[in-house]
Amino acid sequence: MASIIAPSYDGKGLVNLIAHIEGQATGTARAPGLDSSLASLMPSRRTTVLVLFDGLGSRQLDHPKGRTLAAAHVGDIDAPFPTTTTVSLATVATGVPPVGHGLIAYQLWIPQVGEVVNTIHMTTMWGGAIDQDHRSFLPRPNLWERMSSVGVEPVTIQPDHFDRTPLTLALYRGASFVPYGSLDDAADRTIEAASVPQRLVFLYVPHIDFAAHVSGQDSEAYTVAVEAVDALWGRLMAELPSDVALIATADHGHIDIDEVHKVRLTPAQHEGRILYGDARALFVKGDGASLARDLPAEWVPYEEITALWGPGPRHDTFEERRPDGVVFAHDGYAIFHRRSNDRLVGHHGGLSDPERAVPLLIRR
């Protein structure tokens, strides 16, 4: 069976962590803050550093090369649905659930484009350019703009090849962009940025996600990535001043899918349907019930899962972008439409515990 457990949006979710940080700085937020059991652990300092380790699910903290990370683990929160990078980063950037920011899938149906869009690259699924004002993709004011309005300067520290990409323009409107080349460079840039009072410094680290996708969690490449990220966290713990709050989390976890459990849809299974989302949670516009009957998956119509994208006001585009339902792959399986990348080992997007649960790490 597929694991379908709705993520928390009312106190134990990524959106609530962002709301807590915003509330500390501004006195208000667009979503509920963390519940009391987690809020009581959160530091309040002159400057906050928030690190997002892409792909580091809570269940991955038992890796022997990740002991420094594990030692800072104070609890778990939920990634939003679907459990994928662009959806979670949009939640960070706006402080609202997916229903409110409109970036509701990695592969996203955008009727105005007339295509499914790869939201990592902001292109069609075959790499074609789209007519889109990327800076206006997410609602205004976003988190960074709201922080700036009360005198908190937002700074985002990102891999240097992310500079001025369409996704960067969409996510970080209103924040200063600081590029880094290596993880040592990332630590240096973060420590330097945090030396200024009244800042929110957001550091994004993709290394674990890349290794998990390409090579899987049992690989040497994954071990090297965990060790490197653990060392980065150790440097930040040791070298950031005590009057700087240091917090970290992730956007989703990972599961490995072997070749036997990868299901490729046939041309006939594409007919009459728009397929998007993720391989672990396949969005369908059209008849999903008959599609799922022949798959190791469970079809759930939209009317039964409206809560998965969160509560609150709906983004103007939500209704036209949302699916008629979702085909949730059974545990251990992934389902690929013809434009999905079926070569990867690590996957996410579904609602199983390893995909959904992400750690809350705090320097105490």
XYZ file of C-alpha atoms in Angstrom:
364
model
C 0.000 0.000 0.000
C 0.975 3.635 -0.373
C 1.768 5.634 2.754
C -0.618 8.601 2.769
C -0.263 10.668 5.930
C -1.048 14.347 5.580
C 1.780 16.670 6.599
C 1.331 19.031 9.505
C 0.573 22.651 8.730
C -0.663 23.608 12.197
C 2.456 23.434 14.363
C 4.846 20.697 13.266
C 5.539 21.585 9.643
C 8.156 23.472 7.668
C 5.700 26.329 7.194
C 5.355 26.597 10.977
C 9.121 26.854 11.424
C 9.177 29.752 8.972
C 6.187 31.339 10.713
C 7.985 31.078 14.054
C 11.101 32.784 12.683
C 9.016 35.490 11.025
C 6.922 35.990 14.136
C 10.003 36.481 16.298
C 11.242 39.199 13.944
C 8.024 40.964 12.981
C 5.429 40.028 15.584
C 3.176 38.443 12.972
C 3.177 35.632 10.401
C 1.020 34.209 7.615
C 0.750 30.728 9.210
C 0.625 29.274 12.731
C 3.965 29.061 14.506
C 5.576 25.949 15.917
C 3.715 24.073 18.602
C 4.865 24.685 22.154
C 7.052 21.568 22.399
C 9.252 22.816 19.546
C 8.825 26.567 20.025
C 10.286 26.302 23.521
C 13.545 25.030 21.997
C 13.935 27.828 19.457
C 16.616 30.442 20.139
C 16.054 34.183 19.799
C 19.139 36.204 18.865
C 20.189 39.428 17.080
C 20.640 37.532 13.789
C 19.297 34.168 12.640
C 21.020 31.700 10.327
C 18.684 29.142 8.786
C 20.359 26.318 6.869
C 18.391 24.087 4.531
C 20.087 20.762 3.761
C 18.358 19.581 0.603
C 17.355 15.919 0.807
C 18.327 15.273 4.437
C 15.321 13.465 5.864
C 15.191 12.720 9.568
C 15.572 8.986 8.970
C 18.920 9.658 7.279
C 20.501 11.084 10.433
C 21.669 7.637 11.535
C 24.497 7.720 8.991
C 27.842 7.193 10.780
C 29.355 10.211 9.016
C 26.577 12.517 10.207
C 27.157 12.522 13.952
C 27.465 16.297 14.311
C 24.169 16.768 12.510
C 22.495 14.073 14.600
C 23.723 15.612 17.846
C 21.846 18.841 17.053
C 18.572 17.044 16.226
C 15.844 18.231 18.602
C 12.736 16.985 16.784
C 11.009 16.415 13.473
C 8.776 18.582 11.333
C 6.908 17.753 8.129
C 7.765 18.863 4.638
C 4.730 20.146 2.728
C 3.071 18.082 0.017
C 4.373 17.034 -2.381
C 7.672 16.427 -0.606
C 9.910 18.022 -3.190
C 12.423 20.842 -3.372
C 10.638 23.605 -5.241
C 7.433 23.197 -3.233
C 9.326 23.381 0.061
C 11.536 26.276 -1.027
C 8.457 28.214 -2.131
C 6.996 27.556 1.318
C 10.153 28.977 2.894
C 10.133 31.972 0.543
C 6.499 32.867 1.213
C 5.766 31.545 4.699
C 2.511 29.967 3.508
C 1.478 26.414 2.524
C 1.451 25.297 -1.126
C -2.258 26.076 -1.447
C -1.375 29.702 -0.791
C 1.769 30.133 -2.889
C 0.702 28.178 -5.975
C 3.901 26.203 -6.609
C 2.156 22.919 -5.907
C 4.389 20.402 -7.721
C 7.894 19.882 -9.089
C 6.428 19.106 -12.507
C 3.666 21.702 -12.603
C 0.773 22.049 -15.040
C 0.505 25.731 -15.985
C -2.476 26.273 -18.296
C -1.231 29.670 -19.482
C 1.912 27.968 -20.784
C -0.088 25.042 -22.120
C 2.554 22.637 -20.850
C 3.839 20.852 -17.791
C 6.729 22.953 -16.461
C 9.885 21.692 -14.760
C 9.972 24.111 -11.835
C 13.647 23.472 -11.061
C 14.634 24.930 -14.430
C 11.407 26.825 -15.201
C 11.276 25.251 -18.651
C 9.033 22.797 -20.437
C 9.771 19.159 -19.681
C 12.004 18.971 -22.767
C 13.910 22.139 -21.883
C 12.023 24.724 -23.897
C 11.795 28.294 -22.645
C 8.501 29.499 -21.171
C 6.959 32.958 -21.271
C 6.951 33.742 -17.559
C 7.866 36.696 -15.357
C 9.828 34.654 -12.837
C 10.047 37.452 -10.268
C 6.249 37.513 -10.089
C 5.772 33.755 -9.891
C 5.181 33.774 -6.111
C 2.857 36.065 -4.143
C 3.849 39.524 -2.914
C 5.031 40.412 -0.382
C 7.114 37.308 0.202
C 8.977 36.455 3.413
C 12.085 38.412 2.441
C 10.075 41.521 1.581
C 8.121 41.319 4.828
C 11.354 40.960 6.803
C 12.873 43.963 5.039
C 9.819 46.056 5.873
C 10.591 45.780 9.603
C 14.339 46.321 9.309
C 15.551 42.714 9.108
C 17.887 42.274 6.132
C 17.420 38.948 4.297
C 20.519 37.357 2.765
C 20.504 34.085 0.839
C 23.722 32.128 0.341
C 23.562 29.765 -2.617
C 25.785 27.759 -4.988
C 27.352 30.187 -7.443
C 25.761 28.555 -10.499
C 22.320 29.428 -9.085
C 22.946 33.147 -9.563
C 20.091 34.740 -11.554
C 18.529 31.448 -12.616
C 14.756 31.580 -13.167
C 14.111 29.673 -9.936
C 16.400 31.981 -7.965
C 14.561 34.996 -9.379
C 11.247 33.434 -8.326
C 12.280 32.353 -4.836
C 14.575 35.098 -3.577
C 12.980 38.315 -4.752
C 13.864 40.892 -2.106
C 16.867 39.050 -0.630
C 20.546 39.776 -1.227
C 22.204 36.915 -3.122
C 25.653 35.728 -2.007
C 27.246 32.954 -4.119
C 29.583 30.226 -2.876
C 31.839 27.781 -4.685
C 32.726 25.138 -2.082
C 31.327 24.164 1.295
C 34.264 25.863 3.005
C 33.352 28.952 1.015
C 29.719 28.529 2.093
C 30.778 28.489 5.738
C 32.958 31.584 5.253
C 30.187 33.498 3.478
C 27.635 32.525 6.134
C 29.851 33.537 9.040
C 30.605 36.836 7.316
C 26.935 37.542 6.571
C 25.904 36.723 10.136
C 28.367 39.242 11.561
C 25.856 42.001 10.809
C 22.991 42.429 13.315
C 19.348 42.252 12.320
C 19.730 39.783 9.499
C 18.025 36.576 8.422
C 20.676 34.515 6.628
C 19.388 31.575 4.583
C 21.996 29.032 3.463
C 20.988 26.386 0.915
C 23.102 23.209 0.667
C 22.228 20.719 -2.138
C 25.026 18.160 -1.759
C 23.177 15.350 0.029
C 20.222 15.580 -2.333
C 22.435 15.346 -5.417
C 24.307 12.286 -4.132
C 21.119 10.555 -2.986
C 19.418 11.109 -6.344
C 22.306 9.999 -8.519
C 23.943 7.258 -6.467
C 21.628 6.269 -3.612
C 22.130 6.181 0.135
C 24.360 3.095 0.114
C 26.925 4.697 -2.184
C 30.361 6.119 -1.507
C 29.262 9.398 -3.093
C 26.463 9.710 -0.542
C 28.846 8.991 2.337
C 31.234 11.671 1.056
C 28.363 14.166 0.826
C 27.121 13.454 4.354
C 30.642 13.779 5.747
C 31.182 17.098 3.963
C 27.851 18.524 5.079
C 28.471 17.328 8.636
C 31.787 19.187 8.610
C 30.067 22.344 7.351
C 27.540 22.158 10.162
C 30.367 21.611 12.644
C 32.134 24.756 11.438
C 28.991 26.832 11.746
C 28.330 25.459 15.225
C 31.860 26.302 16.335
C 32.504 29.605 14.572
C 29.247 31.547 14.534
C 29.085 33.954 17.491
C 26.889 33.016 20.421
C 24.546 35.933 19.703
C 23.585 34.335 16.368
C 20.794 31.745 16.300
C 21.753 28.701 14.199
C 18.899 26.514 12.974
C 18.707 23.929 10.198
C 16.138 21.747 8.510
C 15.474 20.100 5.132
C 12.981 20.198 2.297
C 12.280 16.447 2.109
C 13.883 13.078 2.708
C 14.829 10.316 0.288
C 14.108 6.696 -0.484
C 16.073 4.490 -2.880
C 14.169 2.762 -5.685
C 15.793 -0.205 -7.421
C 15.210 -1.058 -11.079
C 12.741 -3.829 -10.263
C 10.418 -1.329 -8.592
C 10.521 1.356 -11.295
C 7.353 1.359 -13.402
C 7.380 3.100 -16.802
C 4.002 4.040 -18.215
C 3.126 2.901 -21.721
C 2.052 5.284 -24.517
C -1.523 4.039 -24.116
C -1.473 4.961 -20.421
C -0.689 8.568 -21.359
C -3.652 8.971 -23.694
C -6.301 11.424 -22.530
C -4.350 12.415 -19.430
C -2.035 15.200 -18.302
C 0.598 13.640 -16.036
C 2.825 15.683 -13.738
C 3.958 15.878 -10.099
C 6.571 13.344 -8.978
C 7.263 9.664 -9.576
C 6.187 8.876 -6.011
C 3.024 11.001 -6.220
C 1.847 11.219 -9.816
C -0.634 14.014 -10.472
C -3.340 13.252 -13.024
C -5.739 15.464 -14.913
C -8.137 12.965 -16.382
C -9.026 9.397 -15.479
C -6.637 8.305 -12.765
C -8.753 5.491 -11.356
C -8.370 3.208 -14.374
C -4.681 4.109 -14.642
C -3.962 3.036 -11.074
C -5.750 -0.308 -11.463
C -2.808 -1.631 -13.474
C -0.121 -0.145 -11.253
C 1.427 -0.792 -7.824
C -0.289 2.360 -6.675
C -3.385 3.861 -5.102
C -5.598 6.445 -6.804
C -7.034 9.110 -4.530
C -9.363 11.726 -6.062
C -8.729 15.372 -5.282
C -11.881 15.711 -3.181
C -10.425 13.264 -0.641
C -7.021 14.940 -0.303
C -7.684 18.679 -0.406
C -5.922 19.095 2.947
C -2.603 17.829 1.591
C -1.661 21.247 0.163
C -2.490 22.992 3.409
C -5.156 25.317 4.848
C -5.778 28.983 4.288
C -6.499 31.226 1.316
C -5.972 29.677 -2.098
C -3.587 31.128 -4.614
C -5.408 32.432 -7.683
C -3.889 29.654 -9.807
C -4.490 26.748 -7.437
C -7.709 25.436 -8.962
C -6.385 25.385 -12.507
C -3.041 23.843 -11.550
C -4.248 21.193 -9.109
C -4.843 17.635 -10.334
C -8.077 15.674 -10.492
C -6.338 13.288 -8.140
C -3.041 11.656 -7.281
C -1.655 8.200 -8.030
C 0.377 7.380 -4.921
C 2.995 4.726 -5.632
C 3.078 1.868 -3.168
C 5.962 1.879 -0.706
C 9.212 1.120 -2.509
C 7.853 1.904 -6.004
C 8.118 4.846 -8.391
C 5.955 5.484 -11.462
C 7.403 7.358 -14.422
C 5.619 9.111 -17.240
C 7.496 9.522 -20.507
C 9.242 12.768 -19.584
C 10.283 11.766 -16.063
C 13.894 10.962 -15.194
C 13.857 7.230 -14.509
C 17.650 6.909 -14.251
C 17.904 8.241 -10.698
C 18.248 6.022 -7.624
C 16.913 8.349 -4.935
C 13.342 9.631 -5.071
C 10.827 11.611 -3.024
C 7.537 13.435 -3.450
C 5.340 10.969 -1.591
C 4.055 10.947 1.968
C 5.927 8.048 3.524
C 7.733 8.880 6.749
C 11.245 8.880 5.199
C 10.098 11.367 2.550
C 7.942 13.575 4.782
C 9.813 13.848 8.098
C 12.632 16.389 8.133
C 14.824 17.302 11.075
C 14.858 20.411 13.183
C 18.483 21.047 14.126
C 19.402 23.735 16.654
C 22.683 24.888 18.131
C 22.051 25.037 21.868
